[in-house]
Coordinates of C-alpha atoms in Angstrom, one line a residue:
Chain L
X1 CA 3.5 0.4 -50.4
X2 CA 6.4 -0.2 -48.8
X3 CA 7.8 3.4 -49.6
X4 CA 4.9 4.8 -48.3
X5 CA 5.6 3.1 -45.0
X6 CA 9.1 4.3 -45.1
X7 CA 8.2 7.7 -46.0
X8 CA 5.5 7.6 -43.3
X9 CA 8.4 6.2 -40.8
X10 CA 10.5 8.5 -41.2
X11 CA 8.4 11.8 -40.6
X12 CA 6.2 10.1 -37.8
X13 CA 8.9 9.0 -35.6
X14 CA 10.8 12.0 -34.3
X15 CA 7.4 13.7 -34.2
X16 CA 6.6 11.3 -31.4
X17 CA 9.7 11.0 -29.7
X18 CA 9.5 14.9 -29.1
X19 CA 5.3 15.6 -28.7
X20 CA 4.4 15.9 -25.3
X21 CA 1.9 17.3 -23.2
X22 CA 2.1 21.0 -21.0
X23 CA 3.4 19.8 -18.0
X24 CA 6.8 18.4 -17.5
X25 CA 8.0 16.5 -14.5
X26 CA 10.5 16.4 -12.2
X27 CA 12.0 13.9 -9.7
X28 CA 15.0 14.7 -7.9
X29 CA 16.4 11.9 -5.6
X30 CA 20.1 12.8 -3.4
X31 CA 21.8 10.0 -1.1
X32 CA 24.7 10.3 1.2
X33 CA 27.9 8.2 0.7
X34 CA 30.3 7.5 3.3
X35 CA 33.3 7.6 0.9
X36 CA 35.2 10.3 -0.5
X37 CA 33.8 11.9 -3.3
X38 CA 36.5 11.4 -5.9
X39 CA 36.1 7.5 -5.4
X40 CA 32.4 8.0 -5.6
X41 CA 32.9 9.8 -9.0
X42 CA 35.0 6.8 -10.1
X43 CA 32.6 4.7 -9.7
X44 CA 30.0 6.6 -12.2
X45 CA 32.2 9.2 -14.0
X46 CA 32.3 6.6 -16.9
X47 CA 29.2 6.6 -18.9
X48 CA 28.7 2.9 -19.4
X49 CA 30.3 2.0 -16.0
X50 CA 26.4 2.4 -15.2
X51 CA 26.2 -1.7 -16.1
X52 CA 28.4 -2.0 -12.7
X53 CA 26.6 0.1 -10.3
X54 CA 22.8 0.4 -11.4
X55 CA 21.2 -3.0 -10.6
X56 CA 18.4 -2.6 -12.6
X57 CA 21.1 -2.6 -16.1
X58 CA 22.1 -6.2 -16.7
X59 CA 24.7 -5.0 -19.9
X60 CA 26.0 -1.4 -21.2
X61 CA 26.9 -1.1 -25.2
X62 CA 28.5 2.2 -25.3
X63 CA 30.3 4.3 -28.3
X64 CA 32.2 7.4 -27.8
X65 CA 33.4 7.1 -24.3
X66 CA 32.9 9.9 -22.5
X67 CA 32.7 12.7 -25.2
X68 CA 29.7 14.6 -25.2
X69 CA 27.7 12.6 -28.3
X70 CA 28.6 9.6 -26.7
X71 CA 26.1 7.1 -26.6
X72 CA 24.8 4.1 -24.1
X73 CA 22.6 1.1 -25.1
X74 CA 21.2 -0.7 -21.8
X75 CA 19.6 -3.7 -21.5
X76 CA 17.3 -3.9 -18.4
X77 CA 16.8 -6.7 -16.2
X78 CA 18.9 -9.2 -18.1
X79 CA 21.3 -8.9 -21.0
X80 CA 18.6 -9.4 -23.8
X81 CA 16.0 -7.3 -21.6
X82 CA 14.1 -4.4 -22.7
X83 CA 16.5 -1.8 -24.1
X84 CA 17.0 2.2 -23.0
X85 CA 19.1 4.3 -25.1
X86 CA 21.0 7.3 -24.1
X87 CA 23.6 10.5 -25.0
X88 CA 25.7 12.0 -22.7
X89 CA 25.3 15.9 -23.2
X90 CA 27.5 17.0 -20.8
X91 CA 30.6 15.2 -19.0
X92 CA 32.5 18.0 -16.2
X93 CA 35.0 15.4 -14.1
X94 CA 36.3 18.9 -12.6
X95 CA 32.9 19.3 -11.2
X96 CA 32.1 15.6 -10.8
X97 CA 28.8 15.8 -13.0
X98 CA 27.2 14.5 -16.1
X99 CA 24.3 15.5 -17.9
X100 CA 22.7 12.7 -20.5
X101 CA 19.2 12.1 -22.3
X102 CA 16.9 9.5 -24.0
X103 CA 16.7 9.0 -26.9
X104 CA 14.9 5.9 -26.8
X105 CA 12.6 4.0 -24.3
X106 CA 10.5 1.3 -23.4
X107 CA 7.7 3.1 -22.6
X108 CA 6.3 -0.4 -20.5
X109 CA 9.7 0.0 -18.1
X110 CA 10.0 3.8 -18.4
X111 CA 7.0 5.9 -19.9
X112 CA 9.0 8.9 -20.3
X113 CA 9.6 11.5 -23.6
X114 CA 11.8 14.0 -23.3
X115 CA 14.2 13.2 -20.6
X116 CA 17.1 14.3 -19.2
X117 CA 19.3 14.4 -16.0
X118 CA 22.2 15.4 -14.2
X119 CA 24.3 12.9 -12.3
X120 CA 26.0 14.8 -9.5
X121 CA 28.6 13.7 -7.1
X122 CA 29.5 16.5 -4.1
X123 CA 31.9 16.4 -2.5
X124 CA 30.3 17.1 2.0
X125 CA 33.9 18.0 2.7
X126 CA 34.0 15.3 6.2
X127 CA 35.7 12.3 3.4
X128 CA 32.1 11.7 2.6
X129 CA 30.0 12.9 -0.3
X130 CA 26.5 13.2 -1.5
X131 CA 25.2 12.2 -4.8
X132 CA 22.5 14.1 -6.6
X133 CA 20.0 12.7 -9.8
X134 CA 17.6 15.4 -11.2
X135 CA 15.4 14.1 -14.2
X136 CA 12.6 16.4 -15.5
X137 CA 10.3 14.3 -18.6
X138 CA 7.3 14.7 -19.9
X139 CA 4.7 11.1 -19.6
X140 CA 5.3 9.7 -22.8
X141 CA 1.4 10.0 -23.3
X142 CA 1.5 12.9 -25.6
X143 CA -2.2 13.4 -25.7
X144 CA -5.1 14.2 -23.3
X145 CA -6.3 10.9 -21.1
X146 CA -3.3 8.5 -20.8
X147 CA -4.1 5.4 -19.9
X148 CA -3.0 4.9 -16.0
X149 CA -0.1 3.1 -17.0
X150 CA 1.5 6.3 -19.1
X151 CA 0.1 9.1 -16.9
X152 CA 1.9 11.2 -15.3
X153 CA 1.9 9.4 -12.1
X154 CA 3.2 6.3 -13.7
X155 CA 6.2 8.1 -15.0
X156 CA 6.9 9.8 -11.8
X157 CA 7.0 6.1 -9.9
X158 CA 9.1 4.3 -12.5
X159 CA 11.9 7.4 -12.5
X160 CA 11.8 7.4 -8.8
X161 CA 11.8 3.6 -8.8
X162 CA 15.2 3.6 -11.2
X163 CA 16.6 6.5 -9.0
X164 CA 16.4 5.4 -5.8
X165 CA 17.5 1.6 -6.7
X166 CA 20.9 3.1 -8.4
X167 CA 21.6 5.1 -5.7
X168 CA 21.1 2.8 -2.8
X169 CA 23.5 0.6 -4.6
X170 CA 26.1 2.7 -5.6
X171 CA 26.1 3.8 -1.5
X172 CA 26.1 -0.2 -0.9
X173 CA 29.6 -0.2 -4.0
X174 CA 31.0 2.7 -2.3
X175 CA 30.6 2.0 1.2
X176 CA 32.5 -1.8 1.2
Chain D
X1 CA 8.1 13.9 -5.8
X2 CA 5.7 16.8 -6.0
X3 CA 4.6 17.9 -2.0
X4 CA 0.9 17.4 -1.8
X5 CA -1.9 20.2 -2.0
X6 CA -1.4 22.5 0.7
X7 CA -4.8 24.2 2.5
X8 CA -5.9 26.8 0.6
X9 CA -5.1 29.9 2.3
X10 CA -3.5 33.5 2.1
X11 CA 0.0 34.0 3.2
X12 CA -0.2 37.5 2.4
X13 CA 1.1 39.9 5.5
X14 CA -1.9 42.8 5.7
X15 CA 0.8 45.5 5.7
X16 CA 2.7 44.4 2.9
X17 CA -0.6 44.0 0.6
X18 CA -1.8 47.8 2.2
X19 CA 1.6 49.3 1.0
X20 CA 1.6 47.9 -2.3
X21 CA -2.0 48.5 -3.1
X22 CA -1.4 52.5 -2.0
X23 CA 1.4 53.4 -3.9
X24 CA 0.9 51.1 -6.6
X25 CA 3.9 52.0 -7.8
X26 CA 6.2 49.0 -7.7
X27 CA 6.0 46.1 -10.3
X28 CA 4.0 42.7 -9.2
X29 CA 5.5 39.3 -11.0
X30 CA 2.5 36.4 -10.7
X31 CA 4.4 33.5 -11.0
X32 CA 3.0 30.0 -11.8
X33 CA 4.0 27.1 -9.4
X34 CA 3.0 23.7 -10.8
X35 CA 4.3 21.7 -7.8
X36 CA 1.9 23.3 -5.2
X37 CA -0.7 24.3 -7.7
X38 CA -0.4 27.9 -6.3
X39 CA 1.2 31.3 -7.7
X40 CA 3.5 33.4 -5.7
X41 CA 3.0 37.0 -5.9
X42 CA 6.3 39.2 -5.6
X43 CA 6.9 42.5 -5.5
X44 CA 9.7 43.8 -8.2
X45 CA 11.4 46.6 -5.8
X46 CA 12.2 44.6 -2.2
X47 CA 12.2 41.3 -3.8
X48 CA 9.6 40.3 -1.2
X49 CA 7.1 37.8 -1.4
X50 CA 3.8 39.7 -1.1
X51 CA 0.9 36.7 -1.2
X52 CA 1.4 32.9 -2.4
X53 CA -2.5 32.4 -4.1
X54 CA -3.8 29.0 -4.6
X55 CA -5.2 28.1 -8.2
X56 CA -5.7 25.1 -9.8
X57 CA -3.8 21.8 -11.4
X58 CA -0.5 22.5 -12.6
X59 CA -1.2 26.3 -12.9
X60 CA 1.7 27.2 -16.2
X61 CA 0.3 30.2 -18.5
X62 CA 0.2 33.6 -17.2
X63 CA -1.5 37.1 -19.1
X64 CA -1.4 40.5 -17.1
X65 CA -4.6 42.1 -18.4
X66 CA -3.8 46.1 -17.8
X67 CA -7.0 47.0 -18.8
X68 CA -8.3 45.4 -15.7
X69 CA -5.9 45.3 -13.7
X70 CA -5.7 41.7 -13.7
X71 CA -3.9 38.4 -14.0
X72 CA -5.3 35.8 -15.6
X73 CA -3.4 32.0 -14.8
X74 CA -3.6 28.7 -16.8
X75 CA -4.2 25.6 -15.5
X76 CA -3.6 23.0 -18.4
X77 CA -4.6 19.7 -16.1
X78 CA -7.8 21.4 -14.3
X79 CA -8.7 23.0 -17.5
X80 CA -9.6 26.0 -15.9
X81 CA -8.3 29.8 -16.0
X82 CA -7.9 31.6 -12.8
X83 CA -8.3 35.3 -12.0
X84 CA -6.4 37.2 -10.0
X85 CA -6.9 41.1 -9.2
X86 CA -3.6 43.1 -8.8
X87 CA -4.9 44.9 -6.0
X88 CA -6.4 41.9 -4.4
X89 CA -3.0 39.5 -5.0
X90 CA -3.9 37.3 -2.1
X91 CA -7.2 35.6 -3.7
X92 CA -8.2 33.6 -7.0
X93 CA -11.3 32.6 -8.6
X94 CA -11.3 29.9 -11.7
X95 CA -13.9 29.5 -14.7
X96 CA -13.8 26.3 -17.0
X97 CA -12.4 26.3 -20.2
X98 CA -11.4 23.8 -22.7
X99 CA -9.4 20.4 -21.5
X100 CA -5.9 22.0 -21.8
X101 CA -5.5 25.6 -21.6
X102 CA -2.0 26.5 -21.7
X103 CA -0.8 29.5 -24.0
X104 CA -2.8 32.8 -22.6
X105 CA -3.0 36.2 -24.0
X106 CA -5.3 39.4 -23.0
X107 CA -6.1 41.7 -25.9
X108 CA -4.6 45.4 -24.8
X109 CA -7.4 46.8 -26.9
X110 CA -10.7 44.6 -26.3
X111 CA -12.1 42.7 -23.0
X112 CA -11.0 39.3 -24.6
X113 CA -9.2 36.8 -23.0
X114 CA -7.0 34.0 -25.4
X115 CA -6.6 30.7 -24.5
X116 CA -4.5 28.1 -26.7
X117 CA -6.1 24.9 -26.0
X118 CA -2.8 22.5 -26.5
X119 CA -4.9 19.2 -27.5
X120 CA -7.7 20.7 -29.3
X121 CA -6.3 22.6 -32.1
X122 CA -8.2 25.7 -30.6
X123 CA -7.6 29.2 -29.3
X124 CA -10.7 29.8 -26.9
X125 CA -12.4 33.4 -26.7
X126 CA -13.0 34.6 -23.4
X127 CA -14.3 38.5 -22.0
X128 CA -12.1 39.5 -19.2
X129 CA -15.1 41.4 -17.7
X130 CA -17.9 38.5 -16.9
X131 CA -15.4 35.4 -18.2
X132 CA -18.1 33.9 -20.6
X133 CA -16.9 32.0 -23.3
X134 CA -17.5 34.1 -26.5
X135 CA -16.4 31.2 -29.0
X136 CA -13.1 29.9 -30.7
X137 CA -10.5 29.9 -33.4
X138 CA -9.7 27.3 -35.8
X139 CA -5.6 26.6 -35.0
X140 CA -3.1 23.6 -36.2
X141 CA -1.5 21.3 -33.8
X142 CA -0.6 21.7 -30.0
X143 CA -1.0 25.7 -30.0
X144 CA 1.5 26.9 -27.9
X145 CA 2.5 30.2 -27.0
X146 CA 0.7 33.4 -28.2
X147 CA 0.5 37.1 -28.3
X148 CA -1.5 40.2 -29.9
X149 CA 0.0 43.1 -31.6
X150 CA -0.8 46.7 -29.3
X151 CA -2.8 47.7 -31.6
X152 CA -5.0 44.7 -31.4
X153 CA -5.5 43.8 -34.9
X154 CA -3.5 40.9 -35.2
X155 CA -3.3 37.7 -32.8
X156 CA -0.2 35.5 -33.4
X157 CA 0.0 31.6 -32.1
X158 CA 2.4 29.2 -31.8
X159 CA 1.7 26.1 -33.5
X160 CA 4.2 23.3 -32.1
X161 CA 4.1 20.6 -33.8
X162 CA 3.5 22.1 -37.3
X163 CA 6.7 24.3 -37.3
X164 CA 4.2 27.4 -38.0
X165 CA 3.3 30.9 -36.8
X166 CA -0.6 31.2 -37.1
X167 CA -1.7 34.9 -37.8
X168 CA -5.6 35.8 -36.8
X169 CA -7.1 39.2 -37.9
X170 CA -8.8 39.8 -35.1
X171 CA -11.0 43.3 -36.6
X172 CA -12.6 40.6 -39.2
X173 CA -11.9 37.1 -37.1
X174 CA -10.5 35.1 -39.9
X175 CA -7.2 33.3 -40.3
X176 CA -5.1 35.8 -42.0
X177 CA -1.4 33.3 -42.7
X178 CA 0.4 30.5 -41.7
X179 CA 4.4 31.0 -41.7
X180 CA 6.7 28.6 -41.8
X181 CA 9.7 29.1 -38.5
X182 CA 11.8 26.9 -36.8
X183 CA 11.4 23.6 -35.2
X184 CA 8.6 23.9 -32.8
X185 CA 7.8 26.9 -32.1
X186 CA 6.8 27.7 -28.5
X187 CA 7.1 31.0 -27.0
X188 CA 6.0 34.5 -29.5
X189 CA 7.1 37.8 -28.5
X190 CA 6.1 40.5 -30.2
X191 CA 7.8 44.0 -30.6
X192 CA 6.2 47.3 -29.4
X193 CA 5.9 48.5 -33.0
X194 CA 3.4 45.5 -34.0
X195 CA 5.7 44.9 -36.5
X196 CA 8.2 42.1 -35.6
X197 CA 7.7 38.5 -33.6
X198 CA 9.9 36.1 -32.0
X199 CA 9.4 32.6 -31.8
X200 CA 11.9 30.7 -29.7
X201 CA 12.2 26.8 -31.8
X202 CA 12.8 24.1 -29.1
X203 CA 13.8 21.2 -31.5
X204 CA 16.4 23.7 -34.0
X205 CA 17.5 25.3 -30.9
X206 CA 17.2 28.7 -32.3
X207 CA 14.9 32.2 -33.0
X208 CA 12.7 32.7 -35.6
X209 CA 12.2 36.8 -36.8
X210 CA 9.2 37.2 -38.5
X211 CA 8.2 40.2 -40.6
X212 CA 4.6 40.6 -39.6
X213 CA 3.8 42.9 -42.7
X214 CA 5.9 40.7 -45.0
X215 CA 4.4 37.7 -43.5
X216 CA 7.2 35.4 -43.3
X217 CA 10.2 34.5 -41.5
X218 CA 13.5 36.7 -42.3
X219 CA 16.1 36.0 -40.1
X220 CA 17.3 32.6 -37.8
X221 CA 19.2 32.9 -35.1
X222 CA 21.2 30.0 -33.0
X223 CA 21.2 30.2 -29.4
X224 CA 21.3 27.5 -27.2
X225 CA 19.4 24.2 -25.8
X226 CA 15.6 23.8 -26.6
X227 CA 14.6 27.5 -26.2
X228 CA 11.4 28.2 -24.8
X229 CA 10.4 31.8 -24.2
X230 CA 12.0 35.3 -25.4
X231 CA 11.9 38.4 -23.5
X232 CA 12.2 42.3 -25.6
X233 CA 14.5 44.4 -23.7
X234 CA 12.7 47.6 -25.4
X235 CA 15.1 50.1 -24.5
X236 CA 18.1 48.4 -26.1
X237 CA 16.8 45.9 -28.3
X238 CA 17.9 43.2 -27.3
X239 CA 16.0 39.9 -27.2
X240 CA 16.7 37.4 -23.8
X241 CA 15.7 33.9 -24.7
X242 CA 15.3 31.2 -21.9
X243 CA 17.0 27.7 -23.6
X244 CA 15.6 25.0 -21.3
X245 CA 18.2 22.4 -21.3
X246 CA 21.0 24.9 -21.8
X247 CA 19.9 26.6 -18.2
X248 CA 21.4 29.5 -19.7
X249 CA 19.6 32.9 -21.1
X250 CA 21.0 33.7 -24.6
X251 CA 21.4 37.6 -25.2
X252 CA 20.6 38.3 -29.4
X253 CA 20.4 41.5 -31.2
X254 CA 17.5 40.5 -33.3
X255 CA 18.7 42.8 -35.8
X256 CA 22.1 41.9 -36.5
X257 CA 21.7 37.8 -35.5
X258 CA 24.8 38.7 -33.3
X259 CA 25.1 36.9 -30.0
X260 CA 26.2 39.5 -27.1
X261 CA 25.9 36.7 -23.7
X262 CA 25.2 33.2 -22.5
X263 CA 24.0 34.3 -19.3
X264 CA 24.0 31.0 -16.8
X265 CA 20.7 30.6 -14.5
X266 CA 18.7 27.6 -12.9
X267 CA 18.4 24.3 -14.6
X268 CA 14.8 24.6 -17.1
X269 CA 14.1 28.8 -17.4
X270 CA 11.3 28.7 -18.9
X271 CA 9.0 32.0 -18.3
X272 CA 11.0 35.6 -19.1
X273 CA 9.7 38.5 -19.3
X274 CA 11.2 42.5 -19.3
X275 CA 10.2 45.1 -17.0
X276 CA 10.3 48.8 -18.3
X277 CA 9.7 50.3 -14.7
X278 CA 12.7 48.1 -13.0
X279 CA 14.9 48.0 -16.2
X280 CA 15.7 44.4 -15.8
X281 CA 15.0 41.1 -16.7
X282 CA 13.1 38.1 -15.3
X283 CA 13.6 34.6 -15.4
X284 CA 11.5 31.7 -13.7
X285 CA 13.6 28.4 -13.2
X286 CA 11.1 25.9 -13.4
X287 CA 14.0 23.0 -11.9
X288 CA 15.4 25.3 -8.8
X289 CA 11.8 27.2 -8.1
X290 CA 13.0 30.6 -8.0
X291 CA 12.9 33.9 -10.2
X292 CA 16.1 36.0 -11.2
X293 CA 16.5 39.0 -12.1
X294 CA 19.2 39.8 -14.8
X295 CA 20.6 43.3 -15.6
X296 CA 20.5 44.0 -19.3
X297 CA 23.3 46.4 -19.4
X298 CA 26.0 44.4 -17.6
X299 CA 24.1 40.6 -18.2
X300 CA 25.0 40.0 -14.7
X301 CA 22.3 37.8 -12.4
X302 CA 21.8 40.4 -9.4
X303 CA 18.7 38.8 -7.5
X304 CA 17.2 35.6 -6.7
X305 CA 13.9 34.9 -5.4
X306 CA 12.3 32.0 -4.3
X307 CA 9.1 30.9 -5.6
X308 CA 7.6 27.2 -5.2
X309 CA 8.0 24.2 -6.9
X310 CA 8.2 24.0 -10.5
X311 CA 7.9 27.7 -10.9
X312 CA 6.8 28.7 -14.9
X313 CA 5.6 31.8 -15.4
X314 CA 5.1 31.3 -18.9
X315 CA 3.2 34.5 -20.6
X316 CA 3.5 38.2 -19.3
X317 CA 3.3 37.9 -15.4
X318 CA 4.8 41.0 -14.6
X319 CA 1.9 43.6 -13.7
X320 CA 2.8 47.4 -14.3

C-alpha cells in the first residue's frame, strides 16, 4: 500500500507541477528609482537578499549563491509562513538582470504553475534607474472551470499584488 | 495587466486592403493576439500592418486553409473558431466548438477543418465550406499541436501530457499508432515529402524525428529552453525551433542532429512558421508582441513588426 502511494507520488507530481491550461499569462510591473542603478542592483543582485527588500518575504533559505541552479526557499508573511520555492536560471550583473522560476507554490498565496521572471534593473542614465519585473504563468488550475480563486484572474491579482509591493519598497530602500 | 476589449472595428486602410487583394501577390501572416482578443493582419513584403480583426477570447491557434483561401483562428477560452477570408482580412465570423479549441489544422486535400480540444481528449471535425461539425476523434491527454501529411492521408497530434505522437488515417478514420517522443510534445511539423514530423518536447527541452512510415521516433535532438513550435526551412533543410524560455530560435539540421545557431529574439516565441515566397522565417514573441523575421541563410533577425499583446500565432498563419 504504501509503495503504491509512493509509486503513485512520484509520477503524479511533476505531471502537476507542469500541466496547464492554453493560455499563459503575463504581468509586467516597472518603477522608477531615484538612485543610481548600480546601487539599485545591490540591493537585489543577490538572490536571497530578496528577504531584505520584498516585504511580503519574512525569511530567505538559499543554496548556491548566485550560480545559475541556485535555489531560494521563502517563507511568506512570517518566518514559519506559507513557503515559495525558487531557481535562479539566469544571473547577468553586467547587464544588472536575473531570470528565476518556481518550482514550488502555495497555490492559496500564489496560484501559479509554470512561472518565471526576469528582474531587471536599468540604468535612465540622469543617476536614476528604473527597475523592470516580467512574469508570464499559467493559473495553477490545469483543467477547464477553475474555481474563482485559481482562475486566471486570481493569478493575475496575486502576481501583480507581489510585484507592485516589492517594487514600491525596494524604491522606498533605495531612495533613503 | 491585459488592456481591456477594444470596440470592435476595422483598422484596415481601403487602399492598403485594394492593393493587396489585386496583386495578390505578397504573403499575408494572421497573427493571434491574446491580450486584445484580436489578430493583426500583416503583409510579408512592406512589413505593414494591413487590418487588426477582432475575434474571440484569447484567440492562440491559427490554420491557413489554401483551398479556400482562408484562415481559420482558435479561441481556447470562447471556445469558438473564427474565420477569416484572405481577401476580406479586415472581418471575422466565429462558430462554436468544443470548450477548448487550441491545436488547428485544415486538410490540404478535403474541406475539413481540425480542432484539438485541449481538455477533452478530442480532435473535432469541422467542413471549412458551411463550418458544421462533422464529428470527432478519440485522442489521449491535452492534444496539442497537429498537422496532416500533403497528401492528406495521415493526421498527426500532439498529445502533451502522454509524451506521444497520435497518428489518424484519415482515408479509413481510425487510429492508426501512438509513438512514443519527448517530454511533452507540443508543436508537429511535418515535412513536404509526408514522410518525416517534428515535435518540439517542452519539458526534455529538445526535437523529436519521427519516421512516419517506420512509425516511431529515430532521432533526438537538444536545443534549448521548453521548445514550443518548429518551422521547415524547405529549401535548405533546416528546422527553426522557437524555445520559450530560452527566447532564442535554435537552427538544427534534422538530418545530422547538428546545431548550426542560437538565434536570440523576444522573450516567449512561440508561433514560427517559413515562408517559401519571402525566403525567410517568422517568429511571434508572445512576451514583446511583435513578429520577426529571420533570414535562413545568414540567421541574422532583419525585421520587426509589431503586433498586439501577447502575440501567438501558433499553427500556419502565413497565407500564400
Amino acid at each position: 500500500m504504501l509503495r503504491r502511494f509512493a509509486l503513485a507520488l512520484c509520477c503524479v507530481l511533476p505531471l502537476a507541477a507542469t500541466a496547464h491550461g492554453p493560455s499563459r499569462q503575463k504581468v509586467e510591473q516597472e518603477i522608477t528609482i531615484k538612485a543610481p542603478a548600480a546601487e539599485v542592483w545591490a540591493l537585489v543582485a543577490d538572490f536571497c537578499a530578496i528577504e531584505k527588500w520584498h516585504p511580503g518575504i519574512a525569511k530567505c533559505e538559499g543554496t548556491g549563491g548566485n550560480e545559475v541552479g541556485a535555489t531560494r526557499t521563502l517563507h511568506v508573511g512570517k518566518a514559519d509562513g506559507p513557503v515559495i520555492k525558487e531557481e535562479l536560471l539566469i544571473h547577468d550583473p553586467e547587464k544588472m538582470t536575473y531570470k528565476y522560476k518556481i518550482t514550488q507554490t502555495d497555490v492559496k498565496i500564489l496560484p501559479v504553475t509554470t512561472y518565471a521572471a526576469f528582474l531587471t534593473v536599468v540604468d535612465s542614465g540622469d543617476g536614476n534607474s528604473k527597475v523592470v519585473w516580467k512574469s508570464a504563468f499559467y493559473r495553477s488550475w490545469g483543467k477547464a472551470n477553475p474555481p474563482a480563486d485559481q482562475n486566471d484572474e486570481a493569478a493575475i491579482k496575486a502576481v501583480t499584488g507581489t510585484l507592485e509591493a516589492g517594487l514600491a519598497n525596494l524604491k522606498k530602500l533605495a531612495e533613503k | 495587466m491585459r488592456p481591456s476589449r477594444p470596440v470592435a472595428r476595422s483598422l484596415l486602410t481601403a487602399g492598403a486592403l485594394a492593393s493587396s487583394a489585386a496583386l495578390n501577390a505578397a504573403p499575408l501572416a494572421f497573427v493571434t493576439n491574446q491580450g486584445p482578443d484580436n489578430v493583426t493582419v500583416l503583409d510579408l513584403e512592406s512589413g505593414k500592418t494591413l487590418a487588426t480583426v477582432a475575434v474571440d477570447k484569447d484567440p492562440a491557434g491559427v490554420a491557413w486553409d489554401a483551398r479556400h483561401r482562408q484562415i481559420f483562428v482558435s479561441n481556447p477560452s470562447a471556445g469558438s473558431v473564427s474565420v477569416i477570408a484572405a481577401d476580406r482580412p479586415d472581418q471575422a465570423h466565429s462558430f462554436a466548438t468544443g470548450e477548448s479549441p487550441l491545436g488547428i489544422a485544415a486538410d490540404p486535400t478535403r474541406d475539413r477543418l481540425y480542432v484539438a480540444d485541449f481538455y477533452s481528449r478530442r480532435v473535432d471535425i469541422f467542413s471549412t465550406r458551411d463550418f458544421s461539425r462533422r464529428g470527432s476523434f478519440k485522442l489521449g491527454n491535452t492534444p496539442s499541436g497537429l498537422a496532416v501529411t500533403p497528401d492528406g492521408h495521415w493526421l498527426a497530434v500532439a498529445n502533451r501530457d502522454d509524451d506521444t505522437l497520435a497518428l489518424i488515417d484519415l482515408r479509413s478514420g481510425q487510429p492508426a499508432a501512438e509513438i512514443a517522443v519527448g517530454g511533452h510534445p507540443f508543436g508537429v511539423t511535418i515535412a513536404p515529402d509526408g514522410k518525416t514530423l517534428f515535435t518540439a518536447n517542452v519539458t526534455s527541452n529538445d526535437v523529436s524525428v519521427v519516421d512516419l512510415d517506420a512509425r516511431r521516433e529515430v532521432r533526438r535532438i537538444r536545443v534549448g529552453e521548453a521548445p514550443y513550435a518548429s518551422a521547415l526551412d524547405v529549401k535548405r533543410g533546416r528546422l527553426f525551433v522557437t524555445n520559450q524560455q530560452g527566447s532564442t530560435v535554435s537552427v538544427i539540421s534534422p538530418f545530422t542532429g547538428e546545431t548550426l545557431a542560437t538565434v536570440n529574439v523576444g522573450d516567449y516565441p512561440e508561433g514560427i512558421e517559413y515562408s517559401v515566397t519571402r525566403d525567410r522565417i517568422y517568429v511571434a514573441s508572445w512576451f514583446d508582441n511583435a513578429l520577426y523575421e529571420i533570414n535562413p541563410e545568414s540567421f541574422k533577425l532583419e525585421r520587426t513588426m509589431a503586433c498586439g499583446d501577447g502575440s501567438r500565432a501558433f499553427g500556419t498563419f502565413i497565407a500564400e
